[in-house]
mmCIF file of C-alpha atoms in Angstrom:
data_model
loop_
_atom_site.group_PDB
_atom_site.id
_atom_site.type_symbol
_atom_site.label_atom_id
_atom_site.label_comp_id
_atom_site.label_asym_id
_atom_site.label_seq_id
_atom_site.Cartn_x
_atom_site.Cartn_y
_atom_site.Cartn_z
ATOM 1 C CA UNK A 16 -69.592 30.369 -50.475
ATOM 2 C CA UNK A 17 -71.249 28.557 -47.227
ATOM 3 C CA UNK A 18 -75.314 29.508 -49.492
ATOM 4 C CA UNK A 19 -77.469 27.364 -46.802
ATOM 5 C CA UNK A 20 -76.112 25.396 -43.934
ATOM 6 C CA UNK A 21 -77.873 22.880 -42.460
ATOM 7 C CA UNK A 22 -77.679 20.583 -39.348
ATOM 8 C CA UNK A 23 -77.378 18.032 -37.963
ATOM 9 C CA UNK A 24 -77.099 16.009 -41.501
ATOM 10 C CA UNK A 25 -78.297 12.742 -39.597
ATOM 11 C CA UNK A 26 -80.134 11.879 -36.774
ATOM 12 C CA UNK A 27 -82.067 9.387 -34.574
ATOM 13 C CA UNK A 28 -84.522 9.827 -32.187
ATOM 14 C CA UNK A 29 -86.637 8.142 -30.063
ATOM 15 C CA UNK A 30 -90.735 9.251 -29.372
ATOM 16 C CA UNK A 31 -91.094 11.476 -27.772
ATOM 17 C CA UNK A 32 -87.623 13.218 -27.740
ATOM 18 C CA UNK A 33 -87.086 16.653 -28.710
ATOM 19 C CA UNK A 34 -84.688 18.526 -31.078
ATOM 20 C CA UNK A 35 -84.079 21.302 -33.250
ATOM 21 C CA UNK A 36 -82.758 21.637 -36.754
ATOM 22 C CA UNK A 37 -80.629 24.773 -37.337
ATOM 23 C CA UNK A 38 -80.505 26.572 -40.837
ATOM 24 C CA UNK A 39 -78.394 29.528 -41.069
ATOM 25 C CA UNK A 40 -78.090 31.674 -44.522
ATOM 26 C CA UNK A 41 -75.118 34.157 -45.787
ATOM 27 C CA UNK A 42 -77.040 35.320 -48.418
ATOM 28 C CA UNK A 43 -79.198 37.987 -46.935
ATOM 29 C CA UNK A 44 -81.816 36.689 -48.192
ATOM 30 C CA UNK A 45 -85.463 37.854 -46.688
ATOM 31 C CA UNK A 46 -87.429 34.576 -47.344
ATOM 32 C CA UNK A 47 -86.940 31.187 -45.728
ATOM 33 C CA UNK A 48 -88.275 27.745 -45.745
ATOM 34 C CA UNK A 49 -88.530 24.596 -44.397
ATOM 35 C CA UNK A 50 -89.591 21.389 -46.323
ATOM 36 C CA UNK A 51 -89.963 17.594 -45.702
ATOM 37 C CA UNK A 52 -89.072 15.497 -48.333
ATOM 38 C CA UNK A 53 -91.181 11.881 -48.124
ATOM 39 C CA UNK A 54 -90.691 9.073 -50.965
ATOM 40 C CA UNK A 55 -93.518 9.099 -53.495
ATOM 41 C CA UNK A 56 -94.673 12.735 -51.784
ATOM 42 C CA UNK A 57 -92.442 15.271 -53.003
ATOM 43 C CA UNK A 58 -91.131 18.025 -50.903
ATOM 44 C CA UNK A 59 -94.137 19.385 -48.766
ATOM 45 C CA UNK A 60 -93.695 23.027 -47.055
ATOM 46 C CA UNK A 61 -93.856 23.053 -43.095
ATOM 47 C CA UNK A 62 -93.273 26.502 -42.129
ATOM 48 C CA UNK A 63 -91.694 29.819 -43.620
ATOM 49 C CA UNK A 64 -91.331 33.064 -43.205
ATOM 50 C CA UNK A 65 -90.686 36.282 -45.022
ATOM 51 C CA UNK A 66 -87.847 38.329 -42.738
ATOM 52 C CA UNK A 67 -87.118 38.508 -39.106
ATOM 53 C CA UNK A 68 -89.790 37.821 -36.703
ATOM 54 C CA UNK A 69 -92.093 36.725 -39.554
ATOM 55 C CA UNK A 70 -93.468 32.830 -39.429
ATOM 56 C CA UNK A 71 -96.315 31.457 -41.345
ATOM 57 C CA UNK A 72 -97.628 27.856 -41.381
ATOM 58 C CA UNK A 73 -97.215 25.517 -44.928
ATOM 59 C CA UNK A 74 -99.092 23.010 -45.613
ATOM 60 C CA UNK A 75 -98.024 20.609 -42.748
ATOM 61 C CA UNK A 76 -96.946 22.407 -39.885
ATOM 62 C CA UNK A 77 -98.247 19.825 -37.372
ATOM 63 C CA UNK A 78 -95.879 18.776 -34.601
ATOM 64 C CA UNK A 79 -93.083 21.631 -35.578
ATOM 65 C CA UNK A 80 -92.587 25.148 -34.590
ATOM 66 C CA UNK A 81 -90.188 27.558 -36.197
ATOM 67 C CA UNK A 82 -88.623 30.991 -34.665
ATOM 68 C CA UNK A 83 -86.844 33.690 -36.997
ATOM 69 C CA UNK A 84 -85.248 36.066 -35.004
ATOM 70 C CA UNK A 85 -82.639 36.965 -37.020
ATOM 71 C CA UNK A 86 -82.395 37.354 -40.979
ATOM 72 C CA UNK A 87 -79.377 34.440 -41.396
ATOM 73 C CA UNK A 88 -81.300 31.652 -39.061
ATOM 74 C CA UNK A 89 -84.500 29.921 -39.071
ATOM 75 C CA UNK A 90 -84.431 26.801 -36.470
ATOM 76 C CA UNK A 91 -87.309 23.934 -36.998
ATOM 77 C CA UNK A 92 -87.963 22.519 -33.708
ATOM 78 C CA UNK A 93 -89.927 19.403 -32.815
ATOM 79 C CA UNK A 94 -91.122 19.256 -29.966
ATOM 80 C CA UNK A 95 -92.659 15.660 -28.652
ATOM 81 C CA UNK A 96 -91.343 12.982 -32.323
ATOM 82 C CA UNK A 97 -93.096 10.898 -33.650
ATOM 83 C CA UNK A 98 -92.489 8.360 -36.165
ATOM 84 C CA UNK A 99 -94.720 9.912 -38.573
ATOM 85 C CA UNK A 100 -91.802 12.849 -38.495
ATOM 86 C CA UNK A 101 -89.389 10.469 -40.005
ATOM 87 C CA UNK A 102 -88.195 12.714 -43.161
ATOM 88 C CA UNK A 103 -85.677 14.448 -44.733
ATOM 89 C CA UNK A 104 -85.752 18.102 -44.006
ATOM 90 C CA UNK A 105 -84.764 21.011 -46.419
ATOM 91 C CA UNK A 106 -83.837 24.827 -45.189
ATOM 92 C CA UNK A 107 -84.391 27.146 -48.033
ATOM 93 C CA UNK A 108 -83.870 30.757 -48.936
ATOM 94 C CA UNK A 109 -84.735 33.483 -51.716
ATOM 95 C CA UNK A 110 -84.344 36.554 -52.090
ATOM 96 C CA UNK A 111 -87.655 39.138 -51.644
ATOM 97 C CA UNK A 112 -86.565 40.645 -55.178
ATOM 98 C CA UNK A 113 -89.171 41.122 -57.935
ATOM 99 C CA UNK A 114 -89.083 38.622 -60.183
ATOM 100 C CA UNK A 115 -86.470 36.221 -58.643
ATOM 101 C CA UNK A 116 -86.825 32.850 -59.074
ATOM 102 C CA UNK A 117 -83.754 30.329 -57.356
ATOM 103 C CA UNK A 118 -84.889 29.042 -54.667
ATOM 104 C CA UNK A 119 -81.200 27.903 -52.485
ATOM 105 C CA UNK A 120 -81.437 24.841 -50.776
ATOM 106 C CA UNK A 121 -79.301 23.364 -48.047
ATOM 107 C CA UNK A 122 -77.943 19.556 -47.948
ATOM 108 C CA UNK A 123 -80.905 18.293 -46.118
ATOM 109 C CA UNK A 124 -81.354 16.383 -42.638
ATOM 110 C CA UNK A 125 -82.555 12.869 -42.088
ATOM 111 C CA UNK A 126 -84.317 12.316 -39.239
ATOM 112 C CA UNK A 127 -85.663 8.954 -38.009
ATOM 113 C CA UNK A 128 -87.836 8.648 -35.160
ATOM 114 C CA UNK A 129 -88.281 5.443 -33.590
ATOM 115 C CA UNK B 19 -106.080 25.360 -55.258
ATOM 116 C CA UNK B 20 -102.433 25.389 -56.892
ATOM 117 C CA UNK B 21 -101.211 21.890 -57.647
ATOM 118 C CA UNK B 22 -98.654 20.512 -59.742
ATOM 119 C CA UNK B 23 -99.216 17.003 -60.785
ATOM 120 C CA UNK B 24 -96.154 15.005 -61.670
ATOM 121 C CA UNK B 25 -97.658 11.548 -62.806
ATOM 122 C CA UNK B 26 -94.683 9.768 -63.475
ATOM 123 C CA UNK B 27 -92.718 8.662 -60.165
ATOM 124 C CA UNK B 28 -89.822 6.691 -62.270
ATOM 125 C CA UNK B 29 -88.501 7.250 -65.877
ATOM 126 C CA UNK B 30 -86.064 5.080 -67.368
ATOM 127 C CA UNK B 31 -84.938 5.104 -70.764
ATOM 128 C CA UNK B 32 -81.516 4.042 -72.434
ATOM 129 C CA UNK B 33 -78.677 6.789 -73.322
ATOM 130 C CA UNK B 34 -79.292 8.280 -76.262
ATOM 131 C CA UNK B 35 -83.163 8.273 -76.059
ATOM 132 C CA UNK B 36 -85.469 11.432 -76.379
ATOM 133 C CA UNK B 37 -86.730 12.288 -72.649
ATOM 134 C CA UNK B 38 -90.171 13.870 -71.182
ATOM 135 C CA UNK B 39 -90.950 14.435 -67.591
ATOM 136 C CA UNK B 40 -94.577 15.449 -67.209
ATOM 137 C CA UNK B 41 -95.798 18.686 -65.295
ATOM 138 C CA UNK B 42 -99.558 19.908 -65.141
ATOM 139 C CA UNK B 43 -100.214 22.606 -62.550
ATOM 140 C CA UNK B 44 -103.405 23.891 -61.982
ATOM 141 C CA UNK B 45 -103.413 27.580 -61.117
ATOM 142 C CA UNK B 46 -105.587 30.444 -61.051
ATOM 143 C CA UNK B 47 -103.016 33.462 -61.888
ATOM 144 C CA UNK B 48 -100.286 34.113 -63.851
ATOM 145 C CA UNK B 49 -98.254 31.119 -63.358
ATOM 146 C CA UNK B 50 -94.469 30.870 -62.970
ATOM 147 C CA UNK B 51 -92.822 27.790 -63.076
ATOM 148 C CA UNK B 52 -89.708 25.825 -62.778
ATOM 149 C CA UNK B 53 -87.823 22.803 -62.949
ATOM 150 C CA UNK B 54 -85.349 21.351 -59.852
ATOM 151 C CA UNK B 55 -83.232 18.194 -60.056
ATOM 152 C CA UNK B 56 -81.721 16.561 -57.216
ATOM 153 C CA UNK B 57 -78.368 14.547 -58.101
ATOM 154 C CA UNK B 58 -77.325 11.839 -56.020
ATOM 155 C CA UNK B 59 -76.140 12.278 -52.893
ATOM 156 C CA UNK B 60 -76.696 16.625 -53.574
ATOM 157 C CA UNK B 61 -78.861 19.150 -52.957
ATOM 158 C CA UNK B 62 -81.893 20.137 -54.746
ATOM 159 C CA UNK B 63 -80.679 23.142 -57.241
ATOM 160 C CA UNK B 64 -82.737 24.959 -60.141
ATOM 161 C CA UNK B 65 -82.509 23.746 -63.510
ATOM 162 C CA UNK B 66 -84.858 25.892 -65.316
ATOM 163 C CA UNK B 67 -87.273 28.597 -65.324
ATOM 164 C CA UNK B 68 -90.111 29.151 -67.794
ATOM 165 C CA UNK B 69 -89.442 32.856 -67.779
ATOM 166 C CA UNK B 70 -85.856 32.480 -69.031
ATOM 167 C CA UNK B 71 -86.653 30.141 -72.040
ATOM 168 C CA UNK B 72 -83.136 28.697 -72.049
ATOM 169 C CA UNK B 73 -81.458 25.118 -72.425
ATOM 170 C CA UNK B 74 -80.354 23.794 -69.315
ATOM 171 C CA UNK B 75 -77.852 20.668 -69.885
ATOM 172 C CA UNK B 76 -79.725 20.086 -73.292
ATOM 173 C CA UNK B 77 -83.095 20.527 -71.845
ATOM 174 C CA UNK B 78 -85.630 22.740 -72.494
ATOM 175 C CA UNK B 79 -89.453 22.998 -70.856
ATOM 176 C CA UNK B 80 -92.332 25.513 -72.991
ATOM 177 C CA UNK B 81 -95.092 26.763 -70.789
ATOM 178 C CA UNK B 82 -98.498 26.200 -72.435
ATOM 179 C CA UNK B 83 -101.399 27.620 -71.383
ATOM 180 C CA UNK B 84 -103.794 25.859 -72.746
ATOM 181 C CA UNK B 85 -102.746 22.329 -71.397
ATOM 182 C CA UNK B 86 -101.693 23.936 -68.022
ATOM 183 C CA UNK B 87 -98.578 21.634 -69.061
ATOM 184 C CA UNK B 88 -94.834 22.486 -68.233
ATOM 185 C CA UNK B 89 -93.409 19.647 -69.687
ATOM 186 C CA UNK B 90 -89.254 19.168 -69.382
ATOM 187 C CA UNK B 91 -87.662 17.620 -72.727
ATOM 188 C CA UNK B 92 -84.215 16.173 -73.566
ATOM 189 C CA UNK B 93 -83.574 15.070 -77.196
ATOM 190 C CA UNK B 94 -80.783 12.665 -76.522
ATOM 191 C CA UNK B 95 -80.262 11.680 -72.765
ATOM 192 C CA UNK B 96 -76.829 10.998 -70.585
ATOM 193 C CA UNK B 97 -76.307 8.549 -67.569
ATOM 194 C CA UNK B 98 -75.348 11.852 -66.217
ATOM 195 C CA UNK B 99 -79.160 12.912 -66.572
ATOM 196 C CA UNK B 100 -80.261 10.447 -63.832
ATOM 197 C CA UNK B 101 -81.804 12.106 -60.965
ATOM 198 C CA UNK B 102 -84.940 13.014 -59.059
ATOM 199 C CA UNK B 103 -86.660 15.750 -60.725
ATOM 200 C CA UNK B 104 -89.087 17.804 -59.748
ATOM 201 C CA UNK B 105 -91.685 20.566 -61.037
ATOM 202 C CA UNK B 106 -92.632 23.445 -59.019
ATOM 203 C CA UNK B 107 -95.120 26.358 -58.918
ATOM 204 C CA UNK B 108 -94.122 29.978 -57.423
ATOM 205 C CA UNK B 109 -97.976 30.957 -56.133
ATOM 206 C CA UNK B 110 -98.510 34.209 -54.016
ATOM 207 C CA UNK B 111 -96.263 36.978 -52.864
ATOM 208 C CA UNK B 112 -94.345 35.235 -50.601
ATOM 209 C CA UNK B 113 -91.777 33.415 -52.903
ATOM 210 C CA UNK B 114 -93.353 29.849 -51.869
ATOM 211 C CA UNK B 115 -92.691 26.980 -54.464
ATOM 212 C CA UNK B 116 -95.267 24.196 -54.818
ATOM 213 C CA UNK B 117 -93.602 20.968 -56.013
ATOM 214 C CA UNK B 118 -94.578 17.960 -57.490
ATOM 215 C CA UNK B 119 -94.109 14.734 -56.074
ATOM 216 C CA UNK B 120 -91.211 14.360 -58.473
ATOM 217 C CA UNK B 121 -89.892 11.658 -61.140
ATOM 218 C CA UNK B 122 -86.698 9.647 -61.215
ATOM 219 C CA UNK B 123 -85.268 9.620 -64.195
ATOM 220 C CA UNK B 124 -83.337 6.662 -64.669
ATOM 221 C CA UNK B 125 -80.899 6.819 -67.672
ATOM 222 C CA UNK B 126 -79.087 3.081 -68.674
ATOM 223 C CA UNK B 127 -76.138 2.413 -70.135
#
């Protein structure tokens, strides 16, 4: 019962550095997600996408790019960090059913950039 | 634009107390909406969804309309009740939740 994987679960970087965060999903599920989670902020979306080969900006998709080539993974990469990209990340899935509503998170990944 | 507005960021109250987290979402369609808490040190998982009208844990959340209100209610609440919780928004075809910027609810002893 693996749902949404995530990792790393921690990690530091310094400006400037590149990385990517994997997010693999056993669900099958068609619809995938990727959220930052800032105090005081809420969880804001970043990128999703809505099955293989399909990506579509959220509402801050500055400084991240995304890549979906298969239905299980959807990798966040970041490409030159900043400290401004100091978060916790969040990977989710749901199914493209009518009607559905649980949205499956993973455990999240703290970043720091210093 | 679709918003939810949690105004709220902390909640405390002593065991036993009657509970309300605030939602207001602003909307143009039909809107569906839900509640997510986020224990500590777990992930973010659904609590409850307006469309199933259920009691989650003891709490319950009516849609209304008119207020453009989504409002999550405990009579009595547990320590075990502490946790981040947040209100969301499913806009579009594509699944996509809006959240709130959440509210700790902080339930003592």
């Amino acid at each position: 019962n693996a749902g949404v994987t995530q990792t790393p679960k921690f990690r530091i970087l310094k400006i400037g550095q590149s990385m990517t965060l994997q997010c693999t999903q056993d669900m099958n599920h068609n619809y995938m997600y990727w959220y930052r989670q800032d105090p005081g902020m809420g969880l804001k979306l970043i990128y999703y996408s809505v099955g293989a080969g399909i990506t579509d900006k959220g509402e801050v998709p500055n400084g991240y790019n995304v890549s979906r080539s298969t239905t299980e993974d959807f990798p966040l990469r970041l490409e030159l960090a900043a400290p401004s990209q100091t978060s916790v990340y969040f990977c989710a899935s749901i199914t493209a059913r009518e009607g559905a509503g649980e949205l499956f998170f993973g455990e999240g990944s703290r970043l720091t950039v210093l | 634009a679709q918003r939810v507005t949690q105004p709220e960021k902390l909640l405390s109250v002593f065991k036993g107390a009657p509970v309300e987290l605030k939602c207001n979402y602003s909307y143009s369609g039909s809107p569906e909406l839900f509640w997510y808490v986020q224990y500590s040190r777990q992930r973010l998982q659904l609590l409850l969804r307006h469309i199933s009208r259920e009691s989650i844990k003891g709490f319950t959340a009516d849609l209304n309309k008119g207020e453009t209100s989504f409002h999550l209610k405990k009579p009595f609440a547990q320590e075990e009740d502490s946790a981040m919780y947040y209100c969301a928004l499913k806009g579009g075809a594509t699944n996509k939740l809006i959240f709130g910027t959440g509210t700790l609810l902080a339930v003592q002893p």
